Coordinates of C-alpha atoms and ligand atoms in Angstrom, one line a residue:
M1 CA 5.7 2.1 24.1
K2 CA 2.5 3.6 22.0
I3 CA 1.4 5.4 25.8
I4 CA 4.6 6.6 26.6
Q5 CA 5.0 8.2 22.9
L6 CA 1.8 9.5 22.8
F7 CA 2.7 10.9 26.4
I8 CA 6.0 12.3 25.4
L9 CA 4.2 13.9 22.2
L10 CA 1.6 15.5 24.9
L11 CA 4.6 16.8 26.8
F12 CA 6.3 18.3 24.2
Q13 CA 2.9 20.0 22.9
S14 CA 2.1 21.3 26.0
I15 CA 5.6 22.5 26.2
C16 CA 5.5 24.6 23.4
W17 CA 2.1 26.0 23.7
S18 CA 3.3 27.1 27.5
Q19 CA 5.9 28.5 25.1
K20 CA 3.4 30.5 22.6
I21 CA 1.3 31.7 25.3
N22 CA 4.6 32.9 27.5
N23 CA 6.2 34.7 24.6
P24 CA 7.6 37.9 26.5
N25 CA 6.7 41.7 25.5
I26 CA 9.5 43.5 23.7
I27 CA 10.7 46.7 23.9
I28 CA 13.6 47.7 22.1
I29 CA 14.6 51.8 23.2
Y30 CA 16.9 52.4 20.1
T31 CA 18.9 55.8 21.4
D32 CA 20.4 58.0 18.7
D33 CA 24.1 58.9 18.5
L34 CA 24.9 57.1 22.6
G35 CA 28.1 55.7 22.1
I36 CA 29.4 52.6 24.3
G37 CA 31.4 55.0 26.7
D38 CA 28.4 57.3 27.1
L39 CA 27.6 55.1 30.1
S40 CA 28.6 54.2 33.7
C41 CA 27.9 50.6 33.2
Y42 CA 30.3 50.5 30.0
G43 CA 33.2 52.3 32.4
G44 CA 32.1 56.1 31.6
T45 CA 33.2 57.9 35.4
K46 CA 32.2 61.2 33.9
I47 CA 28.6 60.1 33.7
K48 CA 26.0 58.4 35.9
T49 CA 23.5 56.0 34.2
P50 CA 21.6 53.6 37.0
A51 CA 18.6 53.1 35.5
I52 CA 20.2 51.5 32.8
D53 CA 23.1 50.1 34.5
Q54 CA 20.6 48.3 36.6
L55 CA 19.6 46.8 33.3
A56 CA 22.4 45.2 32.5
A57 CA 23.1 43.7 36.0
K58 CA 19.5 42.0 35.3
G59 CA 20.9 40.9 32.1
I60 CA 23.6 40.4 29.5
K61 CA 25.8 43.6 28.7
F62 CA 27.1 43.1 25.4
T63 CA 30.4 44.4 24.4
N64 CA 30.6 43.2 20.8
A65 CA 27.2 44.7 20.2
H66 CA 26.5 46.4 16.5
S67 CA 24.4 48.1 14.4
T68 CA 25.3 47.5 10.4
S69 CA 25.8 50.9 10.1
A70 CA 27.2 54.4 11.3
T71 CA 24.6 56.5 10.5
C72 CA 20.9 56.5 11.4
T73 CA 18.9 55.4 8.3
P74 CA 21.0 52.7 6.9
S75 CA 21.1 50.8 10.6
R76 CA 17.3 51.7 11.2
Y77 CA 17.1 49.9 7.7
A78 CA 18.9 46.9 8.9
L79 CA 17.2 46.6 11.9
M80 CA 13.6 46.5 10.3
T81 CA 14.7 44.4 7.4
G82 CA 17.2 41.9 8.4
K83 CA 19.0 43.2 4.8
Y84 CA 22.2 45.1 4.6
P85 CA 21.0 48.2 3.7
W86 CA 24.3 48.8 1.6
K87 CA 22.7 46.3 -1.2
K88 CA 20.1 48.7 -1.7
K89 CA 20.7 52.1 -3.0
G90 CA 19.0 55.2 -1.4
T91 CA 19.5 53.9 2.1
G92 CA 21.8 56.7 3.4
V93 CA 21.0 59.2 5.4
L94 CA 17.5 60.7 4.0
P95 CA 16.1 64.0 4.0
G96 CA 13.2 64.7 5.9
D97 CA 10.3 64.9 2.6
A98 CA 12.2 61.3 1.6
A99 CA 9.4 58.5 0.2
L100 CA 9.4 55.1 2.2
I101 CA 12.5 53.3 1.7
I102 CA 11.0 50.0 2.8
D103 CA 9.0 47.7 0.1
T104 CA 5.6 47.5 1.8
N105 CA 5.9 43.7 0.6
Q106 CA 9.0 42.5 2.3
I107 CA 9.2 41.0 6.1
T108 CA 9.5 43.4 8.7
L109 CA 10.4 43.0 12.4
P110 CA 6.9 44.2 13.0
K111 CA 5.2 41.7 10.3
M112 CA 7.0 39.1 11.6
L113 CA 6.1 39.5 15.5
K114 CA 2.4 40.9 14.6
N115 CA 2.1 37.5 12.9
A116 CA 2.8 35.5 15.6
G117 CA 0.8 37.5 17.6
Y118 CA 2.1 40.4 18.9
K119 CA 0.4 43.9 18.9
T120 CA 2.9 46.5 17.3
G121 CA 3.7 49.4 17.8
I122 CA 6.2 52.0 17.3
V123 CA 6.8 55.6 19.2
G124 CA 9.7 57.9 18.7
K125 CA 12.1 58.7 15.5
W126 CA 11.3 56.9 11.9
H127 CA 13.6 58.2 9.4
L128 CA 13.2 55.7 6.5
G129 CA 11.0 57.6 4.8
L130 CA 6.9 58.4 4.6
G131 CA 4.9 58.4 1.5
S132 CA 5.5 56.9 -2.3
Q133 CA 6.7 60.2 -3.0
V134 CA 9.4 63.3 -1.9
E135 CA 6.4 65.6 -3.3
K136 CA 3.7 64.9 -1.1
D137 CA 1.0 66.4 1.0
W138 CA 1.7 66.7 4.6
N139 CA -1.9 68.0 5.1
K140 CA -3.5 64.6 4.2
R141 CA -2.8 60.9 5.6
I142 CA 0.9 60.4 4.4
S143 CA 0.9 56.7 3.2
P144 CA 2.4 54.2 2.8
G145 CA 4.7 54.1 6.3
P146 CA 5.6 52.9 9.4
N147 CA 1.8 51.4 9.5
E148 CA 1.9 49.6 6.5
V149 CA 5.1 48.0 7.0
G150 CA 3.9 46.0 10.3
F151 CA 3.1 48.4 13.1
E152 CA -0.7 48.7 13.9
Y153 CA 0.3 52.0 16.1
S154 CA 2.7 54.7 15.0
F155 CA 3.6 58.0 16.9
I156 CA 6.7 59.2 15.2
F157 CA 8.9 62.2 13.6
P158 CA 9.7 61.6 10.3
A159 CA 13.5 62.0 9.8
T160 CA 16.1 63.3 12.5
A161 CA 15.2 66.2 15.7
D162 CA 17.1 68.6 13.3
R163 CA 15.4 68.1 9.8
V164 CA 12.0 69.5 8.8
P165 CA 9.3 69.1 9.1
T166 CA 9.6 69.1 13.4
V167 CA 6.2 67.4 14.0
F168 CA 4.4 64.3 14.9
V169 CA 2.5 62.1 12.7
E170 CA 0.0 59.7 14.1
N171 CA -0.7 56.8 12.0
G172 CA -0.4 58.4 9.1
T173 CA -1.5 62.0 10.3
V174 CA 0.2 64.9 11.2
V175 CA -0.5 66.0 14.8
G176 CA -2.5 68.8 16.1
L177 CA -2.6 70.5 12.7
D178 CA -4.8 73.5 12.3
S179 CA -6.4 73.0 8.6
N180 CA -6.5 76.8 8.2
D181 CA -2.5 76.7 8.5
P182 CA -1.4 74.0 6.1
I183 CA 1.8 72.9 5.9
A184 CA 4.6 72.5 3.6
V185 CA 8.0 70.8 3.4
N186 CA 10.9 72.1 0.5
Y187 CA 14.8 70.9 1.2
K188 CA 14.9 72.8 -2.3
N189 CA 14.1 76.7 -1.8
K190 CA 12.7 78.2 0.9
I191 CA 8.8 78.5 1.2
G192 CA 6.8 80.9 3.2
N193 CA 8.3 84.1 5.1
E194 CA 9.8 82.6 8.3
P195 CA 12.9 83.5 9.2
T196 CA 16.0 80.8 8.8
G197 CA 18.7 80.7 11.0
K198 CA 20.8 82.4 8.0
E199 CA 19.2 85.7 7.6
N200 CA 18.3 85.8 11.5
P201 CA 20.5 84.7 13.5
E202 CA 20.0 87.2 16.2
L203 CA 16.5 84.7 16.5
L204 CA 19.1 81.8 17.7
K205 CA 18.7 80.7 21.3
M206 CA 21.4 77.7 20.4
K207 CA 23.9 78.4 17.4
N208 CA 24.7 76.6 14.7
S209 CA 28.3 75.6 13.9
P210 CA 29.7 77.1 11.1
E211 CA 29.7 75.3 7.9
H212 CA 27.2 72.8 9.1
G213 CA 24.3 74.1 7.5
H214 CA 21.5 73.9 10.2
D215 CA 20.1 77.4 9.1
N216 CA 17.5 76.6 7.6
T217 CA 13.8 77.6 8.7
I218 CA 14.2 78.1 12.5
V219 CA 11.8 76.2 15.0
N220 CA 11.7 77.0 18.6
G221 CA 15.0 79.0 18.0
I222 CA 17.0 76.4 16.6
G223 CA 17.6 76.4 12.8
R224 CA 17.2 73.5 11.0
I225 CA 17.8 71.5 7.8
G226 CA 15.0 72.5 5.4
F227 CA 12.2 74.6 5.2
M228 CA 9.1 74.3 6.2
S229 CA 6.2 76.9 6.6
G230 CA 3.0 76.7 8.1
G231 CA 1.6 74.4 10.7
K232 CA 2.8 75.9 14.2
T233 CA 0.3 74.8 15.9
A234 CA 1.4 71.0 15.6
R235 CA 5.2 72.0 15.7
W236 CA 7.0 70.4 18.6
T237 CA 8.8 71.9 21.2
D238 CA 12.3 69.9 22.1
E239 CA 12.2 70.4 25.2
E240 CA 9.2 68.8 25.9
M241 CA 9.6 65.4 22.8
P242 CA 10.6 63.1 25.4
L243 CA 8.2 63.3 27.7
T244 CA 5.5 63.3 24.6
F245 CA 7.2 60.0 23.3
L246 CA 7.0 58.5 27.1
N247 CA 3.8 58.8 27.4
Q248 CA 2.6 57.4 24.1
A249 CA 5.3 54.6 25.0
K250 CA 3.7 54.1 28.6
F251 CA 0.0 54.6 27.1
F252 CA 1.1 52.0 24.4
I253 CA 2.5 49.3 27.3
E254 CA -1.0 49.7 29.2
Q255 CA -3.3 49.0 26.3
H256 CA -2.0 45.8 25.4
K257 CA -0.5 44.7 28.9
D258 CA -2.3 41.3 28.3
K259 CA -1.0 40.6 25.2
P260 CA 2.6 40.1 24.0
F261 CA 3.0 43.4 22.6
F262 CA 6.0 44.8 20.7
L263 CA 7.0 47.9 20.8
Y264 CA 9.9 50.0 19.2
Y265 CA 10.8 52.7 21.2
A266 CA 12.9 55.1 19.5
L267 CA 14.7 58.1 21.2
T268 CA 16.0 61.2 19.5
E269 CA 18.6 61.9 22.3
P270 CA 21.6 62.5 22.3
H271 CA 21.0 63.6 19.0
V272 CA 21.6 66.8 17.6
P273 CA 19.9 69.4 18.4
R274 CA 20.4 69.1 22.2
M275 CA 17.3 70.5 24.1
P276 CA 16.7 68.8 27.1
S277 CA 13.8 69.0 29.3
T278 CA 14.4 72.2 31.7
V279 CA 14.7 69.6 34.6
F280 CA 17.8 68.1 33.1
K281 CA 19.5 71.6 31.5
G282 CA 22.6 71.7 33.1
K283 CA 22.2 68.5 35.1
S284 CA 25.4 66.5 34.0
G285 CA 28.2 69.1 33.8
L286 CA 29.2 67.8 30.4
G287 CA 26.8 70.2 28.5
Y288 CA 23.2 69.5 27.0
R289 CA 24.6 66.7 25.7
G290 CA 25.7 64.7 28.8
D291 CA 22.0 66.1 29.9
A292 CA 20.3 64.5 27.4
I293 CA 22.2 61.1 28.2
L294 CA 20.9 61.9 31.9
Q295 CA 17.0 62.2 30.3
I296 CA 17.6 58.6 28.2
D297 CA 18.2 57.3 31.6
W298 CA 15.6 58.8 33.3
T299 CA 13.0 57.1 30.3
V300 CA 14.5 54.1 30.6
S301 CA 14.0 53.9 34.9
Q302 CA 10.1 55.1 34.2
I303 CA 10.1 52.4 31.3
Q304 CA 11.1 50.1 34.3
H305 CA 8.4 51.6 36.7
H306 CA 5.8 51.6 34.1
L307 CA 6.1 47.8 33.8
K308 CA 6.6 46.7 37.6
S309 CA 3.3 48.9 38.5
L310 CA 1.4 46.8 35.4
G311 CA 3.3 43.4 36.9
I312 CA 4.5 42.5 33.6
D313 CA 8.3 43.2 34.1
K314 CA 9.0 39.9 34.3
N315 CA 8.3 38.4 31.3
T316 CA 9.2 41.9 29.0
M317 CA 11.9 41.9 27.2
I318 CA 14.1 45.1 27.0
I319 CA 16.4 45.8 24.5
F320 CA 18.7 48.8 24.7
S321 CA 20.7 50.4 21.8
S322 CA 22.0 53.1 19.6
D323 CA 21.8 53.5 16.1
N324 CA 25.6 54.2 15.5
G325 CA 28.2 55.3 17.8
P326 CA 28.4 58.9 19.1
V327 CA 29.8 62.3 18.2
L328 CA 30.1 65.8 19.8
D329 CA 30.1 69.1 17.0
D330 CA 27.3 67.5 14.8
G331 CA 25.9 71.0 13.9
Y332 CA 25.0 73.3 16.8
M333 CA 27.0 75.4 19.1
D334 CA 26.1 73.4 22.2
D335 CA 29.0 72.7 24.6
A336 CA 29.7 69.0 23.6
V337 CA 33.4 69.9 23.2
T338 CA 34.6 72.7 25.0
K339 CA 32.3 71.1 28.4
L340 CA 33.3 67.4 27.7
N341 CA 35.2 67.2 30.8
G342 CA 37.1 64.1 30.1
H343 CA 34.4 62.2 29.1
T344 CA 34.8 59.3 26.7
P345 CA 31.6 58.9 24.5
S346 CA 33.5 55.6 22.1
G347 CA 35.2 54.1 25.3
I348 CA 38.8 52.9 23.8
F349 CA 37.7 52.5 20.8
R350 CA 38.2 54.6 17.3
G351 CA 36.4 56.6 15.4
G352 CA 32.7 57.4 16.1
K353 CA 29.3 58.6 14.0
Y354 CA 30.0 58.3 10.3
S355 CA 33.4 55.6 11.2
V356 CA 33.8 52.6 9.8
F357 CA 36.4 52.4 13.1
E358 CA 34.9 50.6 15.9
A359 CA 33.4 53.4 17.7
G360 CA 31.1 53.7 14.2
T361 CA 29.0 51.1 15.3
R362 CA 29.8 49.2 18.0
V363 CA 27.2 50.2 20.2
P364 CA 26.5 50.0 24.1
T365 CA 23.9 46.8 23.8
I366 CA 21.6 45.6 26.8
L367 CA 18.9 42.6 26.7
S368 CA 17.0 42.1 30.2
W369 CA 14.4 39.7 30.5
P370 CA 14.4 38.5 34.2
E371 CA 11.8 36.0 33.7
K372 CA 14.6 34.1 31.3
I373 CA 17.7 35.7 31.8
K374 CA 20.1 35.1 34.6
G375 CA 21.1 39.0 35.6
G376 CA 24.7 39.8 35.6
T377 CA 26.1 38.7 32.8
V378 CA 28.6 40.1 30.1
S379 CA 28.9 38.9 26.6
N380 CA 31.5 39.4 24.1
A381 CA 29.7 37.7 21.6
L382 CA 29.2 39.2 17.7
V383 CA 25.8 40.5 17.6
C384 CA 24.2 42.7 14.9
Q385 CA 21.0 44.4 15.3
M386 CA 20.4 43.0 11.7
D387 CA 20.0 39.3 13.2
L388 CA 16.8 40.4 15.6
L389 CA 14.5 39.9 13.1
S390 CA 15.3 36.1 12.4
S391 CA 16.5 35.4 15.9
L392 CA 13.1 37.0 17.1
S393 CA 11.4 35.3 15.0
N394 CA 13.4 31.8 16.0
L395 CA 12.0 32.7 19.5
V396 CA 8.6 33.5 18.8
D397 CA 8.2 30.5 16.3
S398 CA 7.0 33.1 13.5
K399 CA 7.9 32.0 10.3
I400 CA 9.7 34.0 7.9
K401 CA 8.9 32.6 4.3
S402 CA 11.7 34.7 2.5
E403 CA 14.4 33.6 5.0
T404 CA 17.3 33.0 2.1
E405 CA 17.0 37.1 0.9
L406 CA 18.2 38.4 4.4
D407 CA 20.9 38.5 5.6
S408 CA 19.5 38.2 9.3
E409 CA 20.7 35.5 11.0
I410 CA 19.5 33.2 13.4
Q411 CA 21.5 33.8 16.7
L412 CA 19.4 33.8 19.4
N413 CA 21.2 31.7 21.8
A414 CA 24.1 34.5 21.4
W415 CA 21.2 37.1 22.1
I416 CA 20.5 35.2 25.5
G417 CA 23.3 34.5 26.4
N418 CA 23.6 30.8 26.1
D419 CA 26.6 31.4 23.1
L420 CA 28.8 33.7 23.4
I421 CA 30.8 33.7 19.9
G422 CA 27.9 35.1 17.7
R423 CA 28.6 35.8 14.0
S424 CA 31.3 34.1 11.9
N425 CA 31.7 37.3 10.8
L426 CA 29.6 41.0 10.3
I427 CA 30.2 43.5 7.3
V428 CA 30.2 47.1 8.8
Q429 CA 30.0 50.5 7.2
G430 CA 31.0 54.1 7.9
M431 CA 29.7 56.3 4.9
Q432 CA 30.3 52.7 2.8
P433 CA 30.6 48.8 3.3
N434 CA 34.7 48.6 3.6
G435 CA 34.8 47.0 7.3
I436 CA 34.9 43.1 7.7
I437 CA 35.0 41.7 11.3
V438 CA 36.1 38.3 11.0
G439 CA 36.6 36.6 15.0
K440 CA 39.2 39.3 16.5
W441 CA 40.2 40.2 12.8
K442 CA 39.2 43.7 11.8
Y443 CA 39.7 44.6 8.2
I444 CA 39.2 47.7 6.1
S445 CA 39.7 47.5 2.8
P446 CA 41.5 50.8 1.3
N447 CA 40.3 54.0 0.0
N448 CA 40.7 57.4 -0.8
G449 CA 38.1 59.4 1.9
I450 CA 39.2 61.6 3.8
S451 CA 40.7 60.5 7.1
I452 CA 39.3 63.3 9.6
S453 CA 35.9 64.6 9.1
K454 CA 36.4 68.4 8.9
L455 CA 33.3 69.1 10.4
T456 CA 32.7 66.4 13.1
N457 CA 36.2 65.9 14.0
V458 CA 35.8 62.3 13.9
E459 CA 38.6 59.8 12.7
L460 CA 36.3 58.6 9.6
G461 CA 38.4 55.0 9.4
N462 CA 39.8 55.8 5.7
D463 CA 43.2 55.0 4.1
L464 CA 44.6 54.3 0.7
V465 CA 46.0 51.1 2.2
P466 CA 44.6 47.8 3.5
Q467 CA 44.1 48.1 7.4
L468 CA 44.6 45.1 9.9
Y469 CA 43.7 45.2 13.1
D470 CA 43.5 42.5 15.6
L471 CA 40.4 43.5 18.2
I472 CA 41.7 41.7 21.4
S473 CA 45.1 43.0 21.9
D474 CA 44.1 46.2 19.5
P475 CA 40.7 47.2 20.3
G476 CA 41.6 51.1 19.4
E477 CA 42.3 49.9 15.7
K478 CA 46.2 51.5 16.4
N479 CA 48.6 48.8 14.9
N480 CA 48.3 48.1 11.2
L481 CA 49.4 44.8 10.8
A482 CA 48.1 44.5 7.0
K483 CA 51.8 44.6 6.0
Q484 CA 53.5 41.9 8.9
L485 CA 50.2 39.7 7.8
P486 CA 49.3 39.9 3.9
E487 CA 47.9 35.9 4.3
K488 CA 45.2 37.3 6.6
T489 CA 44.8 40.6 4.9
K490 CA 43.7 38.8 2.0
E491 CA 41.7 36.5 3.1
L492 CA 39.7 39.5 4.8
A493 CA 39.7 41.3 1.8
D494 CA 38.2 38.5 -0.6
L495 CA 35.8 37.8 2.0
L496 CA 34.6 40.9 2.5
D497 CA 35.0 41.8 -2.0
K498 CA 32.7 38.3 -2.5
K499 CA 30.3 39.7 0.2
T500 CA 29.7 43.1 -1.1
K501 CA 30.1 42.4 -4.6
N502 CA 27.3 39.7 -4.9
Ligands
NG6_1 C1 23.3 64.9 8.5 C2 23.9 66.5 9.5 C3 23.7 65.5 11.1 C4 23.3 65.0 11.7 C5 23.1 63.5 10.5 C6 22.0 62.3 10.7 C7 24.8 67.9 8.5 C8 26.0 68.8 8.1 N1 25.1 67.0 9.2 O1 23.9 64.9 7.3 O2 23.8 66.8 12.1 O3 21.6 65.2 10.7 O4 23.4 64.2 8.7 O5 22.3 61.7 12.0 O6 23.5 68.1 7.9 S1 21.7 60.6 12.0 O7 21.8 60.0 13.3 O8 20.2 60.4 11.6 O9 22.3 59.7 10.4
CA2 CA1 22.0 58.8 14.5

């Protein structure tokens, strides 16, 4: 009997051990403003995205996966920290000079994976602030930043592609800076004497949409939000950005191919300003927004080839998603509206970026892990990016001390396709956390915000009356059942209240 027990124990230990050393590499490919209708594997017919479709065919395609929020900073905050962003002040869309909004003592997704022996890196858009204050010297090492919250390597741009400073920052230092031409950034007043979109619109290669702003310092013929001076040699060229990021991402993968690694690869496309590489310009027929989506698809194909050539494609988990839903006119006259040609970035859903309606947070999401997951699965489970922290910690067996403070749930089984239900509820945030999904029900609390954004023409989901939708029979949120079903409405309203007032 004792020998059998010992044998079982040894077997168990060896299974645990083999799982540990077989921890998959993890790559999160995080797009910016990509909609659930933007990919051909999600039913888009006007655009073809074969590489992403193949990823879905090899893995799990989620139809009810969400970011926490319909804009970038809060969604990224939740992905990194496992917390609902609206519980912390100052997690709305950040200016380019903002200070870091993640506490360096708090657990994060990269920290958790680092503790489990992973090499951790970020390449791409950050948008969670840098340094300890707004006033900072961009000519010295800027800290704290991604390296202080768990990434051993970082190659980022600070905020959004339409905000200054338009430079890359590698491990806290601006890349390619000439010390004789120091860089300065200001979000209040014009600095230096460079032209701005407002004063010199004739210098723009892409005009900004009226009333959107985006008319401060001109970089690469594009007006930006915010003012900057100096740092000329460090400024990016938008057309080259995807290649620059791809090279860094490939290099990071190659360097760490023999260890488990975690790469957070945060693409800028199809966020504005859409200025795709020359080879993609005009390729989609849908204007630069469509071209930028083809560029994403190409990037995914490059990553897949790279993994294959290094022989690590089977044991690499790729999670592909987006930080929020789609928007067409987000500040520049780039023909995204006029060349749409019947394409539906939001798919069958209502709203888009900024909206509490489904298309604000229900984003395309694919998980592929060839070694462990059967391909071709479609999952309708309710999953949220915020849960990746706890779910992956469960997968790699990395303890998170402050588990009780997190909103991140262990939903590993849903993420790997073994549970088709997922979360019991999820609070979603347009501009405020006023939506809750519980099973097939979605409730939006009454509020007096405008119903359609004048700038972007997106339906924001605001209404003076309570809204209740049956997402199974009415995924497009057209038929408000709140009056018909007062009890269900109250049940969800109370739950939302309880969870947001804590
Ligand atoms: C908005 C910008 C928009 C975009 C967004 C952030 C205006 C009028 N609009 O404030 O262009 O940059 O912020 O997008 O300034 S996000 O995807 O990073 O959240
Ligand atoms: Ca975004």
